[in-house]
Short mmCIF file of C-alpha atoms in Angstrom, two decimals:
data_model
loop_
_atom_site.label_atom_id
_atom_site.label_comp_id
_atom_site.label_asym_id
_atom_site.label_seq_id
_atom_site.Cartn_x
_atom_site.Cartn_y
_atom_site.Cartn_z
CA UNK A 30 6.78 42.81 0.74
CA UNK A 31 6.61 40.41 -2.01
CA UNK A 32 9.65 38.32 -3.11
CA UNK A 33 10.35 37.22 -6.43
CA UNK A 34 8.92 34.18 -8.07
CA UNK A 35 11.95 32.53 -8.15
CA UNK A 36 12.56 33.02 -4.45
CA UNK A 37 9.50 31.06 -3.33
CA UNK A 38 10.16 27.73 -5.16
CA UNK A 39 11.40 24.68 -2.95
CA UNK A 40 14.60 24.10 -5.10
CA UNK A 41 15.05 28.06 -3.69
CA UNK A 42 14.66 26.82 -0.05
CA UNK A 43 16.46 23.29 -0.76
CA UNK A 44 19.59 25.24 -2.46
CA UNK A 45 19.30 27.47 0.97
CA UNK A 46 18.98 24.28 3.23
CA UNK A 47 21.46 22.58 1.58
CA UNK A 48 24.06 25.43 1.90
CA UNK A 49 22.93 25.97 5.72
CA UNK A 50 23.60 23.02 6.46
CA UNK A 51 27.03 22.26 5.01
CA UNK A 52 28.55 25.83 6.66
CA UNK A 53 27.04 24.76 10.05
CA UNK A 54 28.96 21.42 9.66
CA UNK A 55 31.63 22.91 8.39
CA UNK A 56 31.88 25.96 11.12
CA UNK A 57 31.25 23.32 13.51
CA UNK A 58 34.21 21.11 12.70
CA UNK A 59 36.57 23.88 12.18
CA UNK A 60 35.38 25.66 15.62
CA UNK A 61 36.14 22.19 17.65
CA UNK A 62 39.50 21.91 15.59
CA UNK A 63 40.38 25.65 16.39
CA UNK A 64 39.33 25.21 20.39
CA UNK A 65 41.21 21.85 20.63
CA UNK A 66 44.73 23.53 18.99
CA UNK A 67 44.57 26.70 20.93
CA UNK A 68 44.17 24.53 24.45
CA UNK A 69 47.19 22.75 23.28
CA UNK A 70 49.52 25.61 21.81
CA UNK A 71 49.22 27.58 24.97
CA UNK A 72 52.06 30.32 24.63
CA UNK A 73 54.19 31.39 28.05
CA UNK A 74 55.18 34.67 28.21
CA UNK A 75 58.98 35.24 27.40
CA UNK A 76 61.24 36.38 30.27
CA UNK A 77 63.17 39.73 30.20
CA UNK A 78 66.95 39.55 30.32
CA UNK A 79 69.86 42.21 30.53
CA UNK A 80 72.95 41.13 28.34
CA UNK A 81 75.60 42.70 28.99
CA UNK A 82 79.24 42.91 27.01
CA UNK A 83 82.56 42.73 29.03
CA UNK A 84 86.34 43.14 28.13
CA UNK A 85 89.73 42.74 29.36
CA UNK A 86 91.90 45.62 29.95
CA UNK A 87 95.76 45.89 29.21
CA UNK A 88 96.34 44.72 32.87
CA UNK A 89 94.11 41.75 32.03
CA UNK A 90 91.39 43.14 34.51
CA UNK A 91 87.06 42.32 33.10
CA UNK A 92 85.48 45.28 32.49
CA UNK A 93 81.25 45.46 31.83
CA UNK A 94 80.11 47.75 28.70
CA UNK A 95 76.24 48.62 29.65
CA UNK A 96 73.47 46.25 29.07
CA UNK A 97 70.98 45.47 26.49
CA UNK A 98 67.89 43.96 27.50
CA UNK A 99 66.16 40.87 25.00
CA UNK A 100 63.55 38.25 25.66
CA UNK A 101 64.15 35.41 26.21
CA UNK A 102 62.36 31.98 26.74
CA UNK A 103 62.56 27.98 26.90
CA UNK A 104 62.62 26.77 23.15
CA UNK A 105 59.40 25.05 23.56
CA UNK A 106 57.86 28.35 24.96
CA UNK A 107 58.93 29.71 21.48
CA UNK A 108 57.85 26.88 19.63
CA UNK A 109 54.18 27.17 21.53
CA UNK A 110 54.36 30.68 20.75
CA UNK A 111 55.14 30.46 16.96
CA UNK A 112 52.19 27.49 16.38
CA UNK A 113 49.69 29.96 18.09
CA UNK A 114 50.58 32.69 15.23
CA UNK A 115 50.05 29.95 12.71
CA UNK A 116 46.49 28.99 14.19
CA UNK A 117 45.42 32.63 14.14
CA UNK A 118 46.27 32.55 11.02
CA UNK A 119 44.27 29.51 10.25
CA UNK A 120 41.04 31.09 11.89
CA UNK A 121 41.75 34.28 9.45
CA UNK A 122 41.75 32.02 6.35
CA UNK A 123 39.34 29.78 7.63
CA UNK A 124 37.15 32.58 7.94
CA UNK A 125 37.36 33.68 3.99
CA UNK A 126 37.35 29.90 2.79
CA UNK A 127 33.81 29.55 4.80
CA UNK A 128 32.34 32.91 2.98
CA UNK A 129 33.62 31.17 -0.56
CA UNK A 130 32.26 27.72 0.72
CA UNK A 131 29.06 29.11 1.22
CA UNK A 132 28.58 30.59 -2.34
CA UNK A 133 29.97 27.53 -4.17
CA UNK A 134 27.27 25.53 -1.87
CA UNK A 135 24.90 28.03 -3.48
CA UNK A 136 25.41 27.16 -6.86
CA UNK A 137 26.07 23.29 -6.31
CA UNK A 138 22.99 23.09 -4.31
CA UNK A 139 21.08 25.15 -6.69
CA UNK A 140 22.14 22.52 -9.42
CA UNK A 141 21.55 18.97 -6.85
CA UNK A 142 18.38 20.78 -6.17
CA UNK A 143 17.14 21.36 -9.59
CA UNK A 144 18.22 17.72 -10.86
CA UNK A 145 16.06 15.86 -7.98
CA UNK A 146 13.35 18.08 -8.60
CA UNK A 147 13.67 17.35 -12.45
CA UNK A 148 10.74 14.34 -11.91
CA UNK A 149 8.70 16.31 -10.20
CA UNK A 150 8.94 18.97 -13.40
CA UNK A 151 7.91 16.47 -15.69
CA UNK A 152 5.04 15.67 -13.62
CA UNK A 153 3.84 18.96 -13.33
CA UNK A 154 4.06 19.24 -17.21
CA UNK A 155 1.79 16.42 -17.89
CA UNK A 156 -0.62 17.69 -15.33
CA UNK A 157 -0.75 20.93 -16.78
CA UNK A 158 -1.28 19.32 -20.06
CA UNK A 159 -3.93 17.19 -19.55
CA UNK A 160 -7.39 18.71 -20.65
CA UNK A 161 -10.74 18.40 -18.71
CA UNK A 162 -11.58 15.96 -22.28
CA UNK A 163 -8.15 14.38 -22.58
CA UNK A 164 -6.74 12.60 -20.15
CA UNK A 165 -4.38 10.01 -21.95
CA UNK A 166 -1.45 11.43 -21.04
CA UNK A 167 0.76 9.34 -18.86
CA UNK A 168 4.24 10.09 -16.92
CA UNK A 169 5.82 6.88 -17.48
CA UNK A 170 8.45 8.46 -15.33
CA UNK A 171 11.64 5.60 -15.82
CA UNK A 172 14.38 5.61 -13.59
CA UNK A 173 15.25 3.78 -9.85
CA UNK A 174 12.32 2.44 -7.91
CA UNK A 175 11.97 5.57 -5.42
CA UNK A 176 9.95 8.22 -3.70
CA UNK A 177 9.43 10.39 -7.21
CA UNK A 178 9.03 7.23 -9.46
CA UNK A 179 6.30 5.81 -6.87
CA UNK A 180 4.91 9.03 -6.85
CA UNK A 181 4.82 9.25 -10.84
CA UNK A 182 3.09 5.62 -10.92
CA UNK A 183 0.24 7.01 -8.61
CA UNK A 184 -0.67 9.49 -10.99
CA UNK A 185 -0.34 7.33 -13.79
CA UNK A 186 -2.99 4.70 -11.98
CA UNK A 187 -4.89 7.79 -10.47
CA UNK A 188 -5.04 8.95 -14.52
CA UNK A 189 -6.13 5.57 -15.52
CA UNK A 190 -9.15 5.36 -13.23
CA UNK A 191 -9.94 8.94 -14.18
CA UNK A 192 -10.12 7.95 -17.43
CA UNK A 193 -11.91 4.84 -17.18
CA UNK A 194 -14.42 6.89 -15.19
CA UNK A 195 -14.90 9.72 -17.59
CA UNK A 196 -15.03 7.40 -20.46
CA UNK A 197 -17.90 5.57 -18.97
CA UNK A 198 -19.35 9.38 -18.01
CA UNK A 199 -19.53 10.12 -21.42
CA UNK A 200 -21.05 7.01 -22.61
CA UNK A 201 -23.51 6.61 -19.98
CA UNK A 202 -24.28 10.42 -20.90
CA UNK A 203 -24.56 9.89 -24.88
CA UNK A 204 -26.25 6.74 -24.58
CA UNK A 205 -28.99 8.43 -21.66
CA UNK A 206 -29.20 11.05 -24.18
CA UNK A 207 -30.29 8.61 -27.11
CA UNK A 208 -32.93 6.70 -25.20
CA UNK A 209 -34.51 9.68 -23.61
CA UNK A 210 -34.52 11.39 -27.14
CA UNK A 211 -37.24 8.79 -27.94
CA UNK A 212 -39.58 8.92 -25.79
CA UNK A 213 -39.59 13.00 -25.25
CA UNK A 214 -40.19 13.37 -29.08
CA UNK A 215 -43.19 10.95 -28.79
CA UNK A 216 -44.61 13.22 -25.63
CA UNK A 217 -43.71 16.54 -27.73
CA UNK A 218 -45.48 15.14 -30.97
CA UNK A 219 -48.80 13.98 -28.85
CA UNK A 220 -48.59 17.25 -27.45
CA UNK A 221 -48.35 19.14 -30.66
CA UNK A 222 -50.90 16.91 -32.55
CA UNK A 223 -53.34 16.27 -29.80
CA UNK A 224 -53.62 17.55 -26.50
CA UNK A 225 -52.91 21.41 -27.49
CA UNK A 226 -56.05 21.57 -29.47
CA UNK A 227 -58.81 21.74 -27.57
CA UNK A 228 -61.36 20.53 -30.53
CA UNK A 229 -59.35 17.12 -30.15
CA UNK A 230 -61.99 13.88 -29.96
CA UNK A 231 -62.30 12.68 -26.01
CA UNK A 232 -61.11 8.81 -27.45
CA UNK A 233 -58.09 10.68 -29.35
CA UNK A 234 -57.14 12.85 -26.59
CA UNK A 235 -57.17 9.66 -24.14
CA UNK A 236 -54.80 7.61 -26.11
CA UNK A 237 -52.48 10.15 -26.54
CA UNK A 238 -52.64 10.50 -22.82
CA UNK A 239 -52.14 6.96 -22.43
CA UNK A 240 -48.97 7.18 -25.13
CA UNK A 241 -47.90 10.14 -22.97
CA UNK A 242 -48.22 8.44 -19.49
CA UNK A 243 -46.00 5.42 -20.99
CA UNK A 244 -43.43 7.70 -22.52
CA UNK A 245 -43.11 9.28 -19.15
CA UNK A 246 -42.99 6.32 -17.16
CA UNK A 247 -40.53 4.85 -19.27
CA UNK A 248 -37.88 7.59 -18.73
CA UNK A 249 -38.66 7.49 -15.01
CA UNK A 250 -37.60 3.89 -15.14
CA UNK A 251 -34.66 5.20 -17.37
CA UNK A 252 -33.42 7.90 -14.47
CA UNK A 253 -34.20 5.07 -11.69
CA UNK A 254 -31.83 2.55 -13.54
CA UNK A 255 -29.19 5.72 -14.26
CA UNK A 256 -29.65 6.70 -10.70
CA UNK A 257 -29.01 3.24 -9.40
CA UNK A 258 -25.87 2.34 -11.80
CA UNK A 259 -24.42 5.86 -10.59
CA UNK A 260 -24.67 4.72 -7.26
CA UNK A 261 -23.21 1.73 -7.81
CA UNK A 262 -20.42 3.22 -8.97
CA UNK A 263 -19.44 5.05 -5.46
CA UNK A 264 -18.16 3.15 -2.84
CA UNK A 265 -20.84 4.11 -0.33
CA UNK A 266 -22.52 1.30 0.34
CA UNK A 267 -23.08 -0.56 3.87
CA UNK A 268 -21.43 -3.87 3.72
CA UNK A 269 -22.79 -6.80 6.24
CA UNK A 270 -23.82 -10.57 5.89
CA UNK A 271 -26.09 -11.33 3.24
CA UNK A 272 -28.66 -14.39 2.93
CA UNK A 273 -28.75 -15.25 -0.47
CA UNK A 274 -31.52 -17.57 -0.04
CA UNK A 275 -33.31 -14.74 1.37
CA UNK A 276 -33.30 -12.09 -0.80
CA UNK A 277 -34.13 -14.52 -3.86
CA UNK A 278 -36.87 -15.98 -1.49
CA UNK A 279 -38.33 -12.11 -1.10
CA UNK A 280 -37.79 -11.81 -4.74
CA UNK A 281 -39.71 -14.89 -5.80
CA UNK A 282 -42.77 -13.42 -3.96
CA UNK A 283 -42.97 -9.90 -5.56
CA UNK A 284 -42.30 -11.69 -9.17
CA UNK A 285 -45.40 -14.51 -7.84
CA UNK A 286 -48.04 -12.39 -9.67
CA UNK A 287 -46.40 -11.59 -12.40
CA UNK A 288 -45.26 -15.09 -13.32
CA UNK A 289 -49.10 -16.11 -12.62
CA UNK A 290 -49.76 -13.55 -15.25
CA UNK A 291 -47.88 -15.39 -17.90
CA UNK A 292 -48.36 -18.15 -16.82
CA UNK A 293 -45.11 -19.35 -15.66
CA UNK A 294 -43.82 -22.05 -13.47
CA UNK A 295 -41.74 -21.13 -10.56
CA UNK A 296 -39.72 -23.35 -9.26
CA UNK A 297 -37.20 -22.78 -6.06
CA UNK A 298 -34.14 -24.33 -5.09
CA UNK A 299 -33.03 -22.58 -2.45
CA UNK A 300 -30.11 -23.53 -0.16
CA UNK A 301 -30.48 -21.50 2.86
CA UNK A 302 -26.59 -21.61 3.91
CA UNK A 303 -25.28 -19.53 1.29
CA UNK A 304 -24.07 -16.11 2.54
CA UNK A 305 -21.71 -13.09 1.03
CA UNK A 306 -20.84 -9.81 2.27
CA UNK A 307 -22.32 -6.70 0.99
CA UNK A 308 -25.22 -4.44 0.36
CA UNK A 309 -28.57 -6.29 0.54
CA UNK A 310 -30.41 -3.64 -0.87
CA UNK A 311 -27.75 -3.62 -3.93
CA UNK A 312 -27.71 -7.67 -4.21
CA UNK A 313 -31.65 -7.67 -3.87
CA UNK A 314 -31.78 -5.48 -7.05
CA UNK A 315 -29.54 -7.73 -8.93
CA UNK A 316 -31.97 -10.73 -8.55
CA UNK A 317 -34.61 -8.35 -9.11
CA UNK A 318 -33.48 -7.47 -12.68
CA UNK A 319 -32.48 -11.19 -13.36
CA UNK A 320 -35.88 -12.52 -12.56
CA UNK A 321 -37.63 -9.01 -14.52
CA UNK A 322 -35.55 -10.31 -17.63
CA UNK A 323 -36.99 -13.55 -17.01
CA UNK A 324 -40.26 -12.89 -16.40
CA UNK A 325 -40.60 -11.05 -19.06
CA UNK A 326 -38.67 -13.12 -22.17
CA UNK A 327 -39.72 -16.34 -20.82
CA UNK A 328 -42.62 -18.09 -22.90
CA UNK A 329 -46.14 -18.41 -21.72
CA UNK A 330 -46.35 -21.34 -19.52
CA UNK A 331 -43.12 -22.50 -19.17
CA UNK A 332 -40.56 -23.16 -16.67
CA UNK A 333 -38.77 -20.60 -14.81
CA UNK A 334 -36.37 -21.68 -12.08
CA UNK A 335 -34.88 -19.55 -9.10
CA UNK A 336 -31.80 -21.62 -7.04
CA UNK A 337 -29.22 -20.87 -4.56
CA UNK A 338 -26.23 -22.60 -3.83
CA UNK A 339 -22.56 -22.67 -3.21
CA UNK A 340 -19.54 -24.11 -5.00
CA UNK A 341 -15.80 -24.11 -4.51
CA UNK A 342 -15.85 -20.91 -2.21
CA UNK A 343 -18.31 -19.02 -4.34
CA UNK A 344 -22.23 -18.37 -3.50
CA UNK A 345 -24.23 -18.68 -6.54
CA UNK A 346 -27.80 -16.97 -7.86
CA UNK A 347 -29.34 -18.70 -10.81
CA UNK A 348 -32.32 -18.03 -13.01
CA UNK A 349 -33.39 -19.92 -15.97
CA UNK A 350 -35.95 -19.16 -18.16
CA UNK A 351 -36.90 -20.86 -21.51
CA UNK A 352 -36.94 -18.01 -23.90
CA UNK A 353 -35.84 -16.93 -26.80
CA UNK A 354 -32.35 -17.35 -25.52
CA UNK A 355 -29.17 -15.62 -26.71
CA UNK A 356 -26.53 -15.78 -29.91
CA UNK A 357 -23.35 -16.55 -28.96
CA UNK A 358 -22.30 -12.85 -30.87
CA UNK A 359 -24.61 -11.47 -28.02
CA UNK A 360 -23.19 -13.18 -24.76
CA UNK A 361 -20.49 -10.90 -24.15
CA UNK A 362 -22.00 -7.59 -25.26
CA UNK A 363 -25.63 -8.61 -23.22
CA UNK A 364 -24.52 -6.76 -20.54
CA UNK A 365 -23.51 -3.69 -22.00
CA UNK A 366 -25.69 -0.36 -21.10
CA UNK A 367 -28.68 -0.31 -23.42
CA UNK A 368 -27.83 -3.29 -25.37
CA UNK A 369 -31.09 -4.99 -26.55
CA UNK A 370 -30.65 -8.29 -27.74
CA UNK A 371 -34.49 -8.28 -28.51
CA UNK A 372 -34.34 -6.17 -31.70
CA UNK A 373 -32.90 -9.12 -33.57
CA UNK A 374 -36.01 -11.66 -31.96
CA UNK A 375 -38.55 -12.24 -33.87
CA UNK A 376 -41.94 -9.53 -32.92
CA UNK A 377 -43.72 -12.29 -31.00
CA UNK A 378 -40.48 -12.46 -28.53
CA UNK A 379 -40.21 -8.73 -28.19
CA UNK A 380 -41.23 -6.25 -25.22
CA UNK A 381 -44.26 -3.82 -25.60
CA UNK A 382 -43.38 -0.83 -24.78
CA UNK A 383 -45.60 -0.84 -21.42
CA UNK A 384 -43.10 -3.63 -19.95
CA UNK A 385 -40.10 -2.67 -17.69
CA UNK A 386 -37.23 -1.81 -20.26
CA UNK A 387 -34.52 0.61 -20.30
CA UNK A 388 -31.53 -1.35 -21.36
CA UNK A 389 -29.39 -1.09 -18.19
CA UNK A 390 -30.76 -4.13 -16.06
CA UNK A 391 -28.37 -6.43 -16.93
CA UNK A 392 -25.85 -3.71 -17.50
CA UNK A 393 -26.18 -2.76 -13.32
CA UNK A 394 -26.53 -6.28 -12.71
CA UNK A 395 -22.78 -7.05 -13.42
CA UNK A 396 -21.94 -3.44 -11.73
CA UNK A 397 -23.40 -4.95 -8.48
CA UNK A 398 -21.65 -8.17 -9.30
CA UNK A 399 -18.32 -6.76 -9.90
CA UNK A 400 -18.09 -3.95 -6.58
CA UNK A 401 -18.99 -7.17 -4.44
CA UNK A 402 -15.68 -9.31 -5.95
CA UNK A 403 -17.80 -11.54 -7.75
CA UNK A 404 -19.12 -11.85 -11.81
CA UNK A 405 -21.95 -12.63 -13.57
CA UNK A 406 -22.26 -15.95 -16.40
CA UNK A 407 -24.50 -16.48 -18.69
CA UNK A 408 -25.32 -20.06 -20.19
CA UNK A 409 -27.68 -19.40 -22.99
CA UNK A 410 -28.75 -21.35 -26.30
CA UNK A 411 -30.36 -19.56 -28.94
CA UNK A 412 -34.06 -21.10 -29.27
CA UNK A 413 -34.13 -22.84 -25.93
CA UNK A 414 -33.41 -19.87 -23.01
CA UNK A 415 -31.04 -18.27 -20.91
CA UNK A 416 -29.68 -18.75 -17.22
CA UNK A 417 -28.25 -16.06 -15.77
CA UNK A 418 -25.70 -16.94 -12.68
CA UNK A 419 -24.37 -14.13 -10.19
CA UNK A 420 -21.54 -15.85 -8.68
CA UNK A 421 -20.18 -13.96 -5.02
CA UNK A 422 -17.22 -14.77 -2.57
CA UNK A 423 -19.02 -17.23 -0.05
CA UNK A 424 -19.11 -15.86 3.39
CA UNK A 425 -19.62 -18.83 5.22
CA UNK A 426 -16.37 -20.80 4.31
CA UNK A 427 -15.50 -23.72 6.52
CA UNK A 428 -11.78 -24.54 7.68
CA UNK A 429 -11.75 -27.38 5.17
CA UNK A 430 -13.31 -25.27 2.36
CA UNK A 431 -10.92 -22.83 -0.24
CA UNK A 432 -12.17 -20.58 -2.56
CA UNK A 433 -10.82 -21.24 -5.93
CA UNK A 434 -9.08 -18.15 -7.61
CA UNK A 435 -12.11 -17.75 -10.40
CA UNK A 436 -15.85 -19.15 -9.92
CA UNK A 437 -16.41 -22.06 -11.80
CA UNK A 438 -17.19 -21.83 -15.65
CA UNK A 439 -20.15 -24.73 -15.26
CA UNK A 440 -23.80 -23.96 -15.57
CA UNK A 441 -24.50 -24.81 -11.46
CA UNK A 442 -27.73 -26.14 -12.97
CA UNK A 443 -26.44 -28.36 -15.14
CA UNK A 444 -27.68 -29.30 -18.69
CA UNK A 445 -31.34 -28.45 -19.09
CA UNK A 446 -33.53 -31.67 -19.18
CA UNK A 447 -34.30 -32.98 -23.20
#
C-alpha cells in the first residue's frame, strides 16, 4: 500500500511526534491526578435506617405510625461520596478535552513543524536550482547561529569549492584544448601533405616524420604535466619528512648534463638541515620544473645557482639563472597554466620547439607549493634573470625557533653580485 506524498514528509512525522508526545504527557499527568483524587475521595457506603412517626393519643399515650426506611451516613461520608461523582465526572470530560487536544496538537504541530523546516525548504530550492554549469547560487541563509544556519553555511562553502573546482575544470579543459589543437593540426597536415603519398621523396618523408615525432612528444609532455597538476589537485598524496637538500642534490645531478650542454655553471649551496613534510615525489618535481625553466632560459655559459636553506620557520628552494628575466606585468601571471612569458623575448631567448614546454611547469609548481602550506616568489629583473624560491613550513623547528605567519618577502640570495 502506498501512502500519499504528503504523508511521507518529516514535517508529517514531526506534526505526528509532536502531537504523541504532548497527549502522552498530558494522559500521563491527568492519569496520576485522577489515581491520587480517587485514593483520597474514598466513598463509605451509607447505612440503612427505619424512621418511624409517632403521636400522642387523647389520653396522652405515644403511639408509632409504620416506618420509612432512608440512608443515612456521617456528613463527611456524604461529602467523600459527592467529590467522587465530581471526579468521574472529571475523567468523562477529561476524556473529550484529550480527543480535542490531540487535533489542535495536529494543526499547531503541523504549523511549528513547517516553520522550522522553512530553512531547510530554502535549501532544497537552491539545490534544485543550481545547474551542472551554474553553480553561483548561494543560501545566505540569515537568522540565529544554529543547527540549520550551520548547515546552510556548509553548503554555501561546499558550493564555493565546487565552484572554484569546476571553474579551474573548465579552464584547464579549454586551455588543454588550445595547446593540443596545435600540434594535432601540424601531425594531420604532415600526414595529408606527406606521409599519405607514397611517391613522397625519402628526405621529405623523414622530416615530416621528425615534425611528427616532436608534435607527438610534445602533447605527451602536455598530458604528463595535465596528469600531474590533476593529481595534485586530490588530496592523495603520502605525507612524511622531506630532505630538501636531498631532493635538490638528486636534481642537480639529472640537470648535470644538460647544464654541460649549455654550458652552464652550477653552483650548490646546499644546507643539509632543512626538512618539510610532504610528498617527495611531488616536491622533487617542483625543483625539477624550476631547474628545467632554468636550464633552459638561462644564457650560454653563465651562472646558474641551486641553494637550500631555512629562515624564520620556513625551508627555502632557490634557483637563479641569468636569463632573460621577467617584466614586472609578468610576475604575477608567470604562474598561470600555459602562460608563456617567452613570446614577448626576443627569438634568440625563445624555446625550439624540441625543448621541454607545455606551459604548466611553473603553473604545477605553485600547485605543489600551495597543497604543502607553503608559496612560491619570484625575484626577477628584466635583462638580468630570474630566481625562483619555493618557500615550505620547516619541519625541523627548534624550541627557540617560531615560524613567522608569512615567509619572508626577501630574495634568500640576496642582491645578485654587480
Amino acid at each position: 500500500m502506498k501512502f500519499p506524498a504528503w504523508r511521507q514528509t518529516i514535517r508529517f512525522r514531526l506534526t505526528l511526534t509532536y502531537s504523541a508526545v504532548l497527549i502522552a504527557l498530558s494522559a500521563l499527568l491527568l492519569g496520576g491526578v485522577y489515581l491520587a483524587l480517587e485514593q483520597i475521595f474514598d466513598p463509605k457506603p451509607l447505612n440503612q435506617i427505619e424512621v418511624k412517626k409517632y403521636y400522642k393519643d387523647a389520653q396522652g399515650e405515644l403511639h408509632l405510625k409504620p416506618g420509612q426506611v432512608i440512608q443515612a451516613a456521617e456528613l463527611s461520608s456524604v461529602q467523600s461520596a459527592v467529590n467522587y461523582q465530581t471526579l468521574q465526572s472529571l475523567r468523562d470530560y477529561s476524556a473529550a478535552g484529550m480527543a480535542g487536544l490531540f487535533l489542535v496538537s495536529l494543526g499547531t504541530g503541523w504549523w511549528l513543524s513547517g516553520r522550522a523546516l522553512r530553512p531547510v525548504r530554502r535549501i532544497t530550492a537552491t539545490a534544485q536550482e543550481i545547474s551542472a554549469t551554474d553553480l553561483s547560487r548561494r543560501i545566505a541563509l540569515d537568522g540565529p547561529r544554529d543547527e540549520l544556519r550551520n548547515l546552510a553555511d556548509t553548503v554555501d562553502d561546499m558550493l564555493d569549492r565546487l565552484e572554484s573546482a569546476f571553474v579551474a575544470q573548465r579552464q584547464l579543459v579549454d586551455d588543454a584544448s588550445h595547446e593540443l589543437r596545435n600540434p594535432l593540426a601540424v601531425i594531420q597536415a604532415n600526414v595529408d601533405a606527406v606521409l599519405a603519398h607514397d611517391d613522397t621523396p625519402p628526405e621529405d618523408r623523414a622530416q615530416a616524420t621528425a615534425i611528427v615525432s616532436r608534435a607527438i612528444e610534445r602533447m605527451t609532455r602536455l598530458v604528463e604535466d595535465l596528469l600531474a597538476s590533476a593529481r595534485r589537485s586530490s588530496p592523495a598524496f603520502v605525507d612524511a619528512d622531506v630532505n630538501l637538500g636531498a631532493i635538490a642534490g638528486e636534481a642537480a645531478e639529472e640537470y648535470e648534463l644538460l647544464a654541460a650542454d649549455r654550458e652552464l655553471h652550477v653552483v650548490l649551496r646546499l644546507d643539509p638541515g632543512p626538512t618539510t613534510v610532504g610528498d617527495a615525489s611531488a616536491l622533487r618535481r617542483a625543483v625539477d620544473n624550476l631547474l628545467s625553466n632554468a636550464v633552459r632560459l638561462a644564457r650560454g655559459g653563465s651562472e646558474l645557482v641551486l641553494a637550500v636553506g631555512s629562515r624564520d620557520g620556513w625551508a627555502w628552494i632557490a634557483v637563479r639563472d641569468e636569463g632573460p628575466g621577467i617584466a614586472a606585468d609578468d610576475a604575477d601571471r608567470v604562474f598561470d597554466r600555459f602562460f608563456r612569458a617567452g613570446q614577448r623575448q626576443a627569438p634568440a631567448t625563445v624555446p625550439s620547439s624540441g625543448e621541454r614546454r607545455t606551459g604548466l611547469g611553473l603553473a604545477i609548481v605553485r600547485q605543489i607549493a600551495e597543497s604543502h602550506g607553503g608559496t612560491v616568489a619570484l625575484h626577477s629583473e628584466l635583462g638580468v634573470g630570474s630566481t625562483f624560491v619555493l618557500w615550505l613550513p620547516e619541519r625541523s623547528l627548534t624550541s627557540t625557533t617560531r615560524r613567522s605567519p608569512a615567509p619572508p618577502e626577501q630574495d634568500p640570495l640576496g642582491p645578485r653580485p654587480s
